[in-house]
PDB file of C-alpha atoms and ligand atoms in Angstrom:
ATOM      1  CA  UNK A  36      15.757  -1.227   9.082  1.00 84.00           C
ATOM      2  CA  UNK A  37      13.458   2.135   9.312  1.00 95.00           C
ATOM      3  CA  UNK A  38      11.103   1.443  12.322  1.00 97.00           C
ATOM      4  CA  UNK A  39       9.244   5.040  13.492  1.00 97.00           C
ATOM      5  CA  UNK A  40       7.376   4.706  16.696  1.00 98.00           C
ATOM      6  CA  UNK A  41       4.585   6.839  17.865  1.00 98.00           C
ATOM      7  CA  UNK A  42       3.230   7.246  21.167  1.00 98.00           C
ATOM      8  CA  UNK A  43      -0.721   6.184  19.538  1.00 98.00           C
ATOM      9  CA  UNK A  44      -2.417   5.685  15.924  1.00 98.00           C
ATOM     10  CA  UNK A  45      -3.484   9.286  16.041  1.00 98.00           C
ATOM     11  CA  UNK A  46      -0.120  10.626  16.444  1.00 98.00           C
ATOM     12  CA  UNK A  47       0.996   7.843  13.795  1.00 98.00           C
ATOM     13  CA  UNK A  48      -1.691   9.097  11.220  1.00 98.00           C
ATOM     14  CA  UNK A  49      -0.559  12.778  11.969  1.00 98.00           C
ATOM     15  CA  UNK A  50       3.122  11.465  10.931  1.00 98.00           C
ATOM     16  CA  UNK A  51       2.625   9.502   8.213  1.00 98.00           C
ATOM     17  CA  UNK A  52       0.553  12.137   6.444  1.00 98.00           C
ATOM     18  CA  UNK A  53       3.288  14.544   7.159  1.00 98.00           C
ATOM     19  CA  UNK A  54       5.263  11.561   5.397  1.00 98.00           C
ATOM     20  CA  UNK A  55       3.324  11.451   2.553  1.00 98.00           C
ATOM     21  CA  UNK A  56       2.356  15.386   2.134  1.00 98.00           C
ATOM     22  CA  UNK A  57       6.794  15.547   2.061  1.00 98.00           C
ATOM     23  CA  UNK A  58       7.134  13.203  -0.688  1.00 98.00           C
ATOM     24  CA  UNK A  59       4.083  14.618  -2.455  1.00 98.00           C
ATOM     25  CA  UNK A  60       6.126  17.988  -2.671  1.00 98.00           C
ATOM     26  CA  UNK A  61       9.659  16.429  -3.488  1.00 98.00           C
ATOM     27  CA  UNK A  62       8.146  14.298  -6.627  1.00 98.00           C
ATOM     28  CA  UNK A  63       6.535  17.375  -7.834  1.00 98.00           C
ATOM     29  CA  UNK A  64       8.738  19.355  -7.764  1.00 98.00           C
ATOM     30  CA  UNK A  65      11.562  16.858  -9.108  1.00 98.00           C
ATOM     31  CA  UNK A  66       9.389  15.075 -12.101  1.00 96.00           C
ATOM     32  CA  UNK A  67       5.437  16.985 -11.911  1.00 97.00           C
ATOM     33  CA  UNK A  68       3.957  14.181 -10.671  1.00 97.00           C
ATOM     34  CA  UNK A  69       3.680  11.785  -7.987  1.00 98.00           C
ATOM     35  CA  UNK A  70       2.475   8.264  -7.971  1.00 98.00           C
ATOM     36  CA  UNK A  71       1.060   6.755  -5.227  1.00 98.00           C
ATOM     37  CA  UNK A  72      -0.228   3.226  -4.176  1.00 98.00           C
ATOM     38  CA  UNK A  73      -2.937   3.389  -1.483  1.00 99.00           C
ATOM     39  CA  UNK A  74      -3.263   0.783   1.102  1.00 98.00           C
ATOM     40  CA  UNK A  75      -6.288  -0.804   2.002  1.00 97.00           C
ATOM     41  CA  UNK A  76      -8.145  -2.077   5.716  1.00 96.00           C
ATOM     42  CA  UNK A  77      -8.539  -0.141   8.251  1.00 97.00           C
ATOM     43  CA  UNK A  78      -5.154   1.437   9.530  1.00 97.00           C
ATOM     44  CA  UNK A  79      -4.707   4.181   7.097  1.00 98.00           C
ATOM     45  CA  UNK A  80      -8.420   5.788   6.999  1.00 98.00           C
ATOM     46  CA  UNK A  81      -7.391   7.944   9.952  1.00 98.00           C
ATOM     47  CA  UNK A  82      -4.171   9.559   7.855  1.00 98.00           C
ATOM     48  CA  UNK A  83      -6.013   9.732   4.773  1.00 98.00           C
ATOM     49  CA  UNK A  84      -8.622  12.103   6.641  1.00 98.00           C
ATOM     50  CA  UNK A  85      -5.604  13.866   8.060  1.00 98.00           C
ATOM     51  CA  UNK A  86      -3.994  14.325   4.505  1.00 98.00           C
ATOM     52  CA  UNK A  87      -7.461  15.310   2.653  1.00 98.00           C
ATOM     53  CA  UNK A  88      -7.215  18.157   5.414  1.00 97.00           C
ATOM     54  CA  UNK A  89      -3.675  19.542   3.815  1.00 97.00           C
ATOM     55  CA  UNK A  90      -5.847  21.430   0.346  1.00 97.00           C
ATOM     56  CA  UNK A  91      -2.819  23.248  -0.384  1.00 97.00           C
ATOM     57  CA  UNK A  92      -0.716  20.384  -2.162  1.00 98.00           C
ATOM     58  CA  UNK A  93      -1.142  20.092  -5.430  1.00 98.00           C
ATOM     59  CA  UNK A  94      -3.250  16.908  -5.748  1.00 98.00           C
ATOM     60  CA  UNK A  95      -3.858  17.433  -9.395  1.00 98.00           C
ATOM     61  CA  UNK A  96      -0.336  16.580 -10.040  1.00 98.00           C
ATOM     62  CA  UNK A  97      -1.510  12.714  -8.062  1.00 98.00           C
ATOM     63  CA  UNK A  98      -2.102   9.533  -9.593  1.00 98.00           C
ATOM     64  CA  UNK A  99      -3.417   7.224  -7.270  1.00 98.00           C
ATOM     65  CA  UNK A 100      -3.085   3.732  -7.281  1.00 98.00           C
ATOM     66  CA  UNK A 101      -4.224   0.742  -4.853  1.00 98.00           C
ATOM     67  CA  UNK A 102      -1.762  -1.791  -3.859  1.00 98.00           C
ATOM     68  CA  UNK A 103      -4.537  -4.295  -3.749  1.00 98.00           C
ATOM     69  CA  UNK A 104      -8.288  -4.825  -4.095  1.00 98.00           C
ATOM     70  CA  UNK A 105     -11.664  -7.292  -2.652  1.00 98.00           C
ATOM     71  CA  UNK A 106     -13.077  -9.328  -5.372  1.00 98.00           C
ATOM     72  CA  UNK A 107     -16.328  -6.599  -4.769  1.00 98.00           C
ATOM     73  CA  UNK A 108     -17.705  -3.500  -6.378  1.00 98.00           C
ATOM     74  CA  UNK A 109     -16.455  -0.450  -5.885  1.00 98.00           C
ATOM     75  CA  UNK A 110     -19.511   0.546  -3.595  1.00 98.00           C
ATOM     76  CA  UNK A 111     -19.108  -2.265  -1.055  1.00 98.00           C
ATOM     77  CA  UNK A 112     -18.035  -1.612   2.536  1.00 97.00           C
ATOM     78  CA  UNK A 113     -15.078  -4.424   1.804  1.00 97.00           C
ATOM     79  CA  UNK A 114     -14.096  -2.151  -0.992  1.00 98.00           C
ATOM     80  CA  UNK A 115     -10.209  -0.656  -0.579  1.00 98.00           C
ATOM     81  CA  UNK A 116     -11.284   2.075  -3.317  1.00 98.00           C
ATOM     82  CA  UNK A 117     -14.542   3.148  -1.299  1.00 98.00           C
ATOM     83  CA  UNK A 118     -12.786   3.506   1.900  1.00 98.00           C
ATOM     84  CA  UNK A 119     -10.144   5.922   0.184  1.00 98.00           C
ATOM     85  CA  UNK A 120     -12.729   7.383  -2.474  1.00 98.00           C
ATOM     86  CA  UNK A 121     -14.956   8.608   1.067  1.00 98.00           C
ATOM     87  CA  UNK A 122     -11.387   9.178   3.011  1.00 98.00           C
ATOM     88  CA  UNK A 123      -9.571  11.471   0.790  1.00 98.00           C
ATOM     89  CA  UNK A 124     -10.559  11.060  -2.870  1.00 98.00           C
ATOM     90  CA  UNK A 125     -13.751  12.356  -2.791  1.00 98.00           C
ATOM     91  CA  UNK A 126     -13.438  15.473   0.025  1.00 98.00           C
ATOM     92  CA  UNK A 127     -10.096  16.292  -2.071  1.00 98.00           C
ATOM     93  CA  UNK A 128     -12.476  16.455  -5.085  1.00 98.00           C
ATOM     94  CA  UNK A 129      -9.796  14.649  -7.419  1.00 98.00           C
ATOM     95  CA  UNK A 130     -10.399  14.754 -11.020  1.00 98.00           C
ATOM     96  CA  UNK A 131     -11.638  10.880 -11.679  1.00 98.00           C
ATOM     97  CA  UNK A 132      -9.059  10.359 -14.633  1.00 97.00           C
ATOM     98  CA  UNK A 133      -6.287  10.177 -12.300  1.00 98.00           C
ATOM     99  CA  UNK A 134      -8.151   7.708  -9.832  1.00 98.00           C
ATOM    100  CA  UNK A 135      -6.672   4.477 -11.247  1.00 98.00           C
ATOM    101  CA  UNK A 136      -8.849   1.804  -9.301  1.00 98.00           C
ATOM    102  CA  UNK A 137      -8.568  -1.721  -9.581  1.00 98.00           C
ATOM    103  CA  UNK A 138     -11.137  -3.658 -10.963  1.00 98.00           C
ATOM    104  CA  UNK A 139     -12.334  -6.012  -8.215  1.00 98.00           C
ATOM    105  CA  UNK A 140     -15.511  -6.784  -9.384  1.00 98.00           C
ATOM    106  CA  UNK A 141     -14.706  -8.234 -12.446  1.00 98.00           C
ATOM    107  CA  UNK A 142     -15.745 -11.995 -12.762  1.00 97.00           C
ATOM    108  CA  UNK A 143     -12.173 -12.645 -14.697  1.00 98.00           C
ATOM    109  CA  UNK A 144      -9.631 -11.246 -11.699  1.00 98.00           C
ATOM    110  CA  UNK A 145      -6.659 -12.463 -13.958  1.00 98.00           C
ATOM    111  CA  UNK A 146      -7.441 -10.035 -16.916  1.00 98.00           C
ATOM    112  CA  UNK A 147      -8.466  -7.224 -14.634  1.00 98.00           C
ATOM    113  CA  UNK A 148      -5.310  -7.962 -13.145  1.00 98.00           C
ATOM    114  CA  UNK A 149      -3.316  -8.034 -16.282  1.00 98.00           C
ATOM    115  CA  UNK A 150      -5.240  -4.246 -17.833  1.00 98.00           C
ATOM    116  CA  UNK A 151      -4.329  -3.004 -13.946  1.00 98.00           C
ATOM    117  CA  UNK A 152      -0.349  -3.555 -14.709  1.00 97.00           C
ATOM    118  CA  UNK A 153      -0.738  -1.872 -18.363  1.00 96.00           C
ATOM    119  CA  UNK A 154      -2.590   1.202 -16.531  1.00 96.00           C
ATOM    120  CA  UNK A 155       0.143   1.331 -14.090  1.00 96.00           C
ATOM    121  CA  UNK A 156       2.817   1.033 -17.202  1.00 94.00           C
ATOM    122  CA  UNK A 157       1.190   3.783 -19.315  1.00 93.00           C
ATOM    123  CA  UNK A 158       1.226   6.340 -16.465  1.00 89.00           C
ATOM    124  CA  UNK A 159       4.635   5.258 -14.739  1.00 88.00           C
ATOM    125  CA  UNK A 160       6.303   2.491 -17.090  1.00 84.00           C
ATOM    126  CA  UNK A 161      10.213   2.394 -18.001  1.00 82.00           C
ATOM    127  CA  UNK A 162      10.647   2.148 -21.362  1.00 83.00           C
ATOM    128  CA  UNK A 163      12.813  -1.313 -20.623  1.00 85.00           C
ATOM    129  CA  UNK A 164       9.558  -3.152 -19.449  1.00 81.00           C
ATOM    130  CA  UNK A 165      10.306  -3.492 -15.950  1.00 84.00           C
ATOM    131  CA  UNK A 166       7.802  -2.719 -13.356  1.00 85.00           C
ATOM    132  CA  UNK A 167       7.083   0.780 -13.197  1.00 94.00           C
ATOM    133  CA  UNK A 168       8.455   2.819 -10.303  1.00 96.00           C
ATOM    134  CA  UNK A 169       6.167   4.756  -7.803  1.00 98.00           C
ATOM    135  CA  UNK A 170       6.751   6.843  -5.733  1.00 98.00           C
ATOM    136  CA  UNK A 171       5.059   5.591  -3.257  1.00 98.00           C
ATOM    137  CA  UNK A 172       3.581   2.620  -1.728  1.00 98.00           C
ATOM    138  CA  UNK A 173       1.549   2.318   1.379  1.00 99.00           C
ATOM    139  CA  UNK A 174       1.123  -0.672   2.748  1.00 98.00           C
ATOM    140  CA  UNK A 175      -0.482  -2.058   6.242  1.00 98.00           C
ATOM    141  CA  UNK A 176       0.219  -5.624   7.605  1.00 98.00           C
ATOM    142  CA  UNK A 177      -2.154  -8.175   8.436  1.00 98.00           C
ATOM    143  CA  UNK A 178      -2.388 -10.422  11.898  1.00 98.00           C
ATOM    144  CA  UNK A 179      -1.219 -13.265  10.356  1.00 98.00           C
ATOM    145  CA  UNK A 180       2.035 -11.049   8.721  1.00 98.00           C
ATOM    146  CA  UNK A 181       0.319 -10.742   5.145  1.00 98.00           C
ATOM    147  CA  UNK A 182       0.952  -7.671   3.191  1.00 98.00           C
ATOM    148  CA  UNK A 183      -0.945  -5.828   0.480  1.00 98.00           C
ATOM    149  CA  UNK A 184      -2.761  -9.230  -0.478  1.00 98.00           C
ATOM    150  CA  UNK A 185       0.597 -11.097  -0.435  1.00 98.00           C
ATOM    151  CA  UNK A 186      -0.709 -14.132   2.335  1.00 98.00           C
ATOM    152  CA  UNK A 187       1.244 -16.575   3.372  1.00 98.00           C
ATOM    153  CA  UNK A 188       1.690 -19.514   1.601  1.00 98.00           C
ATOM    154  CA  UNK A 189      -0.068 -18.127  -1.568  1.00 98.00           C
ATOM    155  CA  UNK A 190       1.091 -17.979  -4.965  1.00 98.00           C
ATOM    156  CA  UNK A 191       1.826 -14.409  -5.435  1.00 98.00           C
ATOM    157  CA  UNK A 192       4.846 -14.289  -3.019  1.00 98.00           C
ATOM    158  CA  UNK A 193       6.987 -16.253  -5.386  1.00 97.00           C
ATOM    159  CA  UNK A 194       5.966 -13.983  -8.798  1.00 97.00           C
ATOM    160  CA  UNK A 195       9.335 -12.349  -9.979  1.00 96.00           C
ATOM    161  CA  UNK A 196       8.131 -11.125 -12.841  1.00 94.00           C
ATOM    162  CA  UNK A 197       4.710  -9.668 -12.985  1.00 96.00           C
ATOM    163  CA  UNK A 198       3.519  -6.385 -11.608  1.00 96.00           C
ATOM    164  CA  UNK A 199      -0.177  -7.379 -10.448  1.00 98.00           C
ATOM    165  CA  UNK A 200      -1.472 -10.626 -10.088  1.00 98.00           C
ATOM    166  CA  UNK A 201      -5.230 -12.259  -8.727  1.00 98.00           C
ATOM    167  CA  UNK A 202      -3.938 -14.119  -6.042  1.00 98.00           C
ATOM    168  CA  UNK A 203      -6.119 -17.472  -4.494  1.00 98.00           C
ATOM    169  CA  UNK A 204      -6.188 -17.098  -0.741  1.00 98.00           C
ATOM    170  CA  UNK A 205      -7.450 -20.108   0.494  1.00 98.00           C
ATOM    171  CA  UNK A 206      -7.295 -18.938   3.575  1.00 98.00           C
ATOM    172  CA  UNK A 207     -10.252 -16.964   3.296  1.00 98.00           C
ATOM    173  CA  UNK A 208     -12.106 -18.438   0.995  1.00 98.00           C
ATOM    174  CA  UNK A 209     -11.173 -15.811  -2.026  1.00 98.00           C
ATOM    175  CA  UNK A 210      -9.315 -14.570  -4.573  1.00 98.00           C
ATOM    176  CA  UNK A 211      -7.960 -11.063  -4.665  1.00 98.00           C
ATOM    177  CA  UNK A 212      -5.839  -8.969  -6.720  1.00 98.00           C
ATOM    178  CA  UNK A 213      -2.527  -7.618  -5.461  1.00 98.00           C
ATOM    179  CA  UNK A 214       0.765  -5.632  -6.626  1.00 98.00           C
ATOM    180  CA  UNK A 215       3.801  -8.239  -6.331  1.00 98.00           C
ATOM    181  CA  UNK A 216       7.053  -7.821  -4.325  1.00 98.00           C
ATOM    182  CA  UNK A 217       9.053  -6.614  -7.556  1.00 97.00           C
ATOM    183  CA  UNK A 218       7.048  -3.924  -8.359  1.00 97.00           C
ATOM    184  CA  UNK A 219       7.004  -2.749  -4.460  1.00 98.00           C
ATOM    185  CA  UNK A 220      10.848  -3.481  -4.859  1.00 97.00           C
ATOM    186  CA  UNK A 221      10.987  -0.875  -7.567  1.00 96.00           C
ATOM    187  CA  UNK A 222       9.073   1.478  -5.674  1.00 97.00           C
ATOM    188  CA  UNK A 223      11.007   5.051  -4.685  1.00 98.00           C
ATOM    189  CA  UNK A 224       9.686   4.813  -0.950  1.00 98.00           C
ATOM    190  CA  UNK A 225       7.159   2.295   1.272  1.00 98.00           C
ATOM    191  CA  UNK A 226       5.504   2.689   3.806  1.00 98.00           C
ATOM    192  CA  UNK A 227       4.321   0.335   6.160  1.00 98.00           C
ATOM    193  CA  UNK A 228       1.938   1.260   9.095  1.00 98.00           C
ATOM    194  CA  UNK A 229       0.778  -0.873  11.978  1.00 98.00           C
ATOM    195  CA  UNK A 230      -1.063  -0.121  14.528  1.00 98.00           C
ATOM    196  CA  UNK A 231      -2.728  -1.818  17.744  1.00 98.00           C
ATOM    197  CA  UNK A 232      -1.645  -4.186  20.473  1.00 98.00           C
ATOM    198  CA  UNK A 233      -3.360  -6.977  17.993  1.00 98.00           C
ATOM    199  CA  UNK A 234      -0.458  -6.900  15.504  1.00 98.00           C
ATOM    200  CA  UNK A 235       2.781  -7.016  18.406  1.00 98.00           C
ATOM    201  CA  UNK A 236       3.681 -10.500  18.340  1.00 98.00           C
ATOM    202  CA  UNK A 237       3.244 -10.804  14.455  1.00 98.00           C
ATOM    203  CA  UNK A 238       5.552  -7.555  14.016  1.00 98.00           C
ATOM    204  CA  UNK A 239       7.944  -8.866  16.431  1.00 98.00           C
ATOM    205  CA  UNK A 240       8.449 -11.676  14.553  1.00 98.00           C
ATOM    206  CA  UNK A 241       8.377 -10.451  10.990  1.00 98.00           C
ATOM    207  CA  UNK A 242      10.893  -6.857  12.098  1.00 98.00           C
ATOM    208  CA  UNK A 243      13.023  -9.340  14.752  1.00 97.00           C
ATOM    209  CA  UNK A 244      11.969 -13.070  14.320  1.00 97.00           C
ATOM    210  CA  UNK A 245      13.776 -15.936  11.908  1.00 98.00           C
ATOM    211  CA  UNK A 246      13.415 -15.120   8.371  1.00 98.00           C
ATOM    212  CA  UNK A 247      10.139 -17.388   7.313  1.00 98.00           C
ATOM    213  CA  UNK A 248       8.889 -15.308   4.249  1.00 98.00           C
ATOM    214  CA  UNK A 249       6.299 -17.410   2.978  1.00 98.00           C
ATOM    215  CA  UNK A 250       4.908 -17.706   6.654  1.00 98.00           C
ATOM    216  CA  UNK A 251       5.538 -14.350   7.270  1.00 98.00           C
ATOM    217  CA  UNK A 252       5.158 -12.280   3.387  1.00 98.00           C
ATOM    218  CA  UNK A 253       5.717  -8.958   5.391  1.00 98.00           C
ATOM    219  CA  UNK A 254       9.142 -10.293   6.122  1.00 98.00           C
ATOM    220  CA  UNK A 255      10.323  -9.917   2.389  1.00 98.00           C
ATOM    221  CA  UNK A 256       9.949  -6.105   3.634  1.00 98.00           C
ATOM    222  CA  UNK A 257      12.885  -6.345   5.685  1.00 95.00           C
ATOM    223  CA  UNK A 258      16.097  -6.087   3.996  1.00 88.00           C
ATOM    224  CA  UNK A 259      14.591  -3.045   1.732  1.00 96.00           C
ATOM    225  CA  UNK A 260      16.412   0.612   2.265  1.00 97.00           C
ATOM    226  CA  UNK A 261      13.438   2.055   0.868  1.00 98.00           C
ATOM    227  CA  UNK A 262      10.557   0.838   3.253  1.00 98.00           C
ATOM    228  CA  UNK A 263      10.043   2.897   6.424  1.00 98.00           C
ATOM    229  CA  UNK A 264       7.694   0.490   9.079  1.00 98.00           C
ATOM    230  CA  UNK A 265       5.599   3.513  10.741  1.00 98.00           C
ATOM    231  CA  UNK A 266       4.541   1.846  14.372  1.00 98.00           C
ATOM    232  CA  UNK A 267       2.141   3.178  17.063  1.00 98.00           C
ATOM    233  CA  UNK A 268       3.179   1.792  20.615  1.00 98.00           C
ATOM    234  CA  UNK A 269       0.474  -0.588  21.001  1.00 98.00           C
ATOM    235  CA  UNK A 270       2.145  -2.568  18.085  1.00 98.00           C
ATOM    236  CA  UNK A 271       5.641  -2.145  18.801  1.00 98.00           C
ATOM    237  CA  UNK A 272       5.530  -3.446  22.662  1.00 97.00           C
ATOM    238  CA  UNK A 273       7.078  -6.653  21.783  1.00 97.00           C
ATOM    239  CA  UNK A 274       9.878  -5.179  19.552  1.00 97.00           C
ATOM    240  CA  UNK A 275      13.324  -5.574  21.468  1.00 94.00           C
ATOM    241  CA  UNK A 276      14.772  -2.888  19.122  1.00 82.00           C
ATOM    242  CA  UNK A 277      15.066   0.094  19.482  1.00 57.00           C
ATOM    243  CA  UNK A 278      13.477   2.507  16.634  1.00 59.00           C
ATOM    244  CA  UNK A 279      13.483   5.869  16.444  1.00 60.00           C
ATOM    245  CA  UNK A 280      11.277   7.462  19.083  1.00 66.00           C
ATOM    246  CA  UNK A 281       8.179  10.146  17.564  1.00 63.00           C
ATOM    247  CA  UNK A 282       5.846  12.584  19.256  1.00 54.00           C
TER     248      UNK A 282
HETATM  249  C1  6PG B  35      -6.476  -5.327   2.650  1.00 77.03           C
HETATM  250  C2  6PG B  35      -5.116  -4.711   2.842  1.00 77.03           C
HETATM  251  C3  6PG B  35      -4.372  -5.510   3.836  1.00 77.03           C
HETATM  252  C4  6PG B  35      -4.341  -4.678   5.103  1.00 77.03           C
HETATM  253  C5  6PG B  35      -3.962  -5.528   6.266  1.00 77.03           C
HETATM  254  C6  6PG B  35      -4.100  -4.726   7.565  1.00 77.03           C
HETATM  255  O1  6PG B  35      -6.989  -5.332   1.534  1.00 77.03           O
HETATM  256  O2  6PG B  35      -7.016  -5.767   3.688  1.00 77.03           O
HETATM  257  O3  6PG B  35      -4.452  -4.534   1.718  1.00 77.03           O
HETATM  258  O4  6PG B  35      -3.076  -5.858   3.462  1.00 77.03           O
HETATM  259  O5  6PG B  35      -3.412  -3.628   4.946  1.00 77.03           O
HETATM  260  O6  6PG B  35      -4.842  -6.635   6.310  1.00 77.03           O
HETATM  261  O7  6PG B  35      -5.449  -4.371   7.709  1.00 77.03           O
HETATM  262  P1  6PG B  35      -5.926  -3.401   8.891  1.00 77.03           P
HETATM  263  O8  6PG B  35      -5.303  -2.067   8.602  1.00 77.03           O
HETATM  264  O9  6PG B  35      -7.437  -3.360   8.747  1.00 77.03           O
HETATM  265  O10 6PG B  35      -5.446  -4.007  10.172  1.00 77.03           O
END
C-alpha cells in the first residue's frame, strides 16, 4: 500500500499538486488529454489553489470530472463544483465545455446520475462498455471512513456494474450522487488525501485495522496498486506503519 506522509496539509497540498501537475504532463503527452475526477469537502481546496497557480500546463487538454456531488445547485456553499469552479476552474479560466459537472440539483438524482455515466462514456468510454478509465481520481475520506459518497452501509458500495449511481445516505438525511468502486477500480491512478488529527483513528483502522468494508467503504481502497493515500502528520499519528516520509 502507497501511504505518503507530509510533515502538515500545506506541505501535503504542495505535493499532491506536484502529483497531479506530473500526471497532467504524462497523459498529455501519451494520449492529448487527461481526465480527471475532482474530489469534493474541504481537504483539497488548498491544492487546487496551489495547482491553479502552475498556468503553464496545458489545461485545455483537461476534462474535469467530480467523483461525487450535494443534492444542491451549483451556486450553493455545499456545492463540490462551486468549491472547485472558485478553487481552480474559474482563476484557470477553463473553457466551460470541458467542465463536466454533475447535476446535483436535479429533482430525479437517478437520471442525472444515469446522463453523468454517458458524459463520462462519450469523453473517456472503451468501446467494450466497461467503465471508462481516468486518469485520475481524487478522492478525500470522511470521519466515519466514507469515500467519494460511498458511506457505510449504503447501497452504492455493493454496485458492480454501474459507473455513477444516486446513493440514499440515511445517515444524513440525503441522497447524493457518487462514482462507484468499479469505475475508481478502472481508474489509471487515485489519490486519496487526508488530513487533520480528526481523521487518525478512522485511517488507522481503514490503512491497518480488520477488513470491515461496508463499515469502513474507504477500506475497499486498500488492496488497489493504483491508489496512492497522500497523509499530513496530524492524520497519520495513529498509523503503526511506516510510509514513505515527505518534506
Ligand atoms: C464530499 C466528498 C467527501 C469528502 C470527505 C472528506 O462530497 O463531502 O466527496 O467524500 O471527500 O467527506 O471531506 P473533508 O475533506 O471536508 O474532510
Amino acid at each position: 500500500m502507497n501511504v505518503r506522509r507530509f510533515g502538515d496539509s500545506e506541505a501535503l497540498a504542495r505535493g499532491a499538486a506536484e502529483t497531479v501537475a506530473g500526471a497532467l504532463r504524462a497523459a498529455v503527452a501519451e494520449r492529448g488529454v487527461f481526465a480527471i475526477a475532482l474530489a469534493g469537502g474541504d481537504t483539497p481546496r488548498r491544492m487546487y489553489e496551489q495547482l491553479a497557480a502552475q498556468r503553464e500546463l496545458d489545461w485545455d487538454r483537461v476534462e474535469f470530472f467530480w467523483g461525487d456531488e450535494r443534492p444542491v445547485p451549483p451556486e450553493h456553499p455545499d456545492s463540490n463544483f462551486a468549491m472547485a469552479a472558485a478553487a481552480l476552474l474559474r482563476p484557470l479560466g477553463i473553457d466551460p465545455h470541458r467542465i463536466h459537472r454533475i447535476e446535483g440539483e436535479r429533482g430525479d438524482l437517478a437520471a442525472a446520475a444515469r446522463d453523468y455515466e454517458e458524459e463520462l462514456a462519450q469523453t473517456c468510454g472503451e468501446p467494450d462498455g466497461r467503465p471508462p478509465v481516468l486518469d485520475l481520481v481524487l478522492l478525500g475520506m470522511g470521519g466515519d471512513g466514507h469515500t467519494a459518497s460511498l458511506f457505510p452501509d449504503t447501497a452504492a458500495l455493493s454496485e458492480a456494474r454501474r459507473w455513477v449511481l444516486a446513493n440514499e445516505v440515511p445517515q444524513l438525511s440525503t441522497r447524493r450522487i457518487t462514482i462507484t468502486f468499479p469505475l475508481i477500480e478502472r481508474a489509471r491512478a487515485t489519490l486519496v488525501l487526508v488530513t487533520g488529527a480528526s481523521k487518525a483513528g478512522v485511517l488507522a483502522e481503514v490503512l491497518e485495522g480488520p477488513l470491515d468494508p461496508q463499515r469502513l467503504p474507504s477500506q475497499r481502497l486498500r488492496g488497489l496498486a493504483s491508489v496512492e493515500w497522500l497523509v499530513d502528520g496530524a492524520a497519520a499519528s495513529h498509523l503503526r506503519g511506516a510510509g514513505q516520509g515527505e518534506s
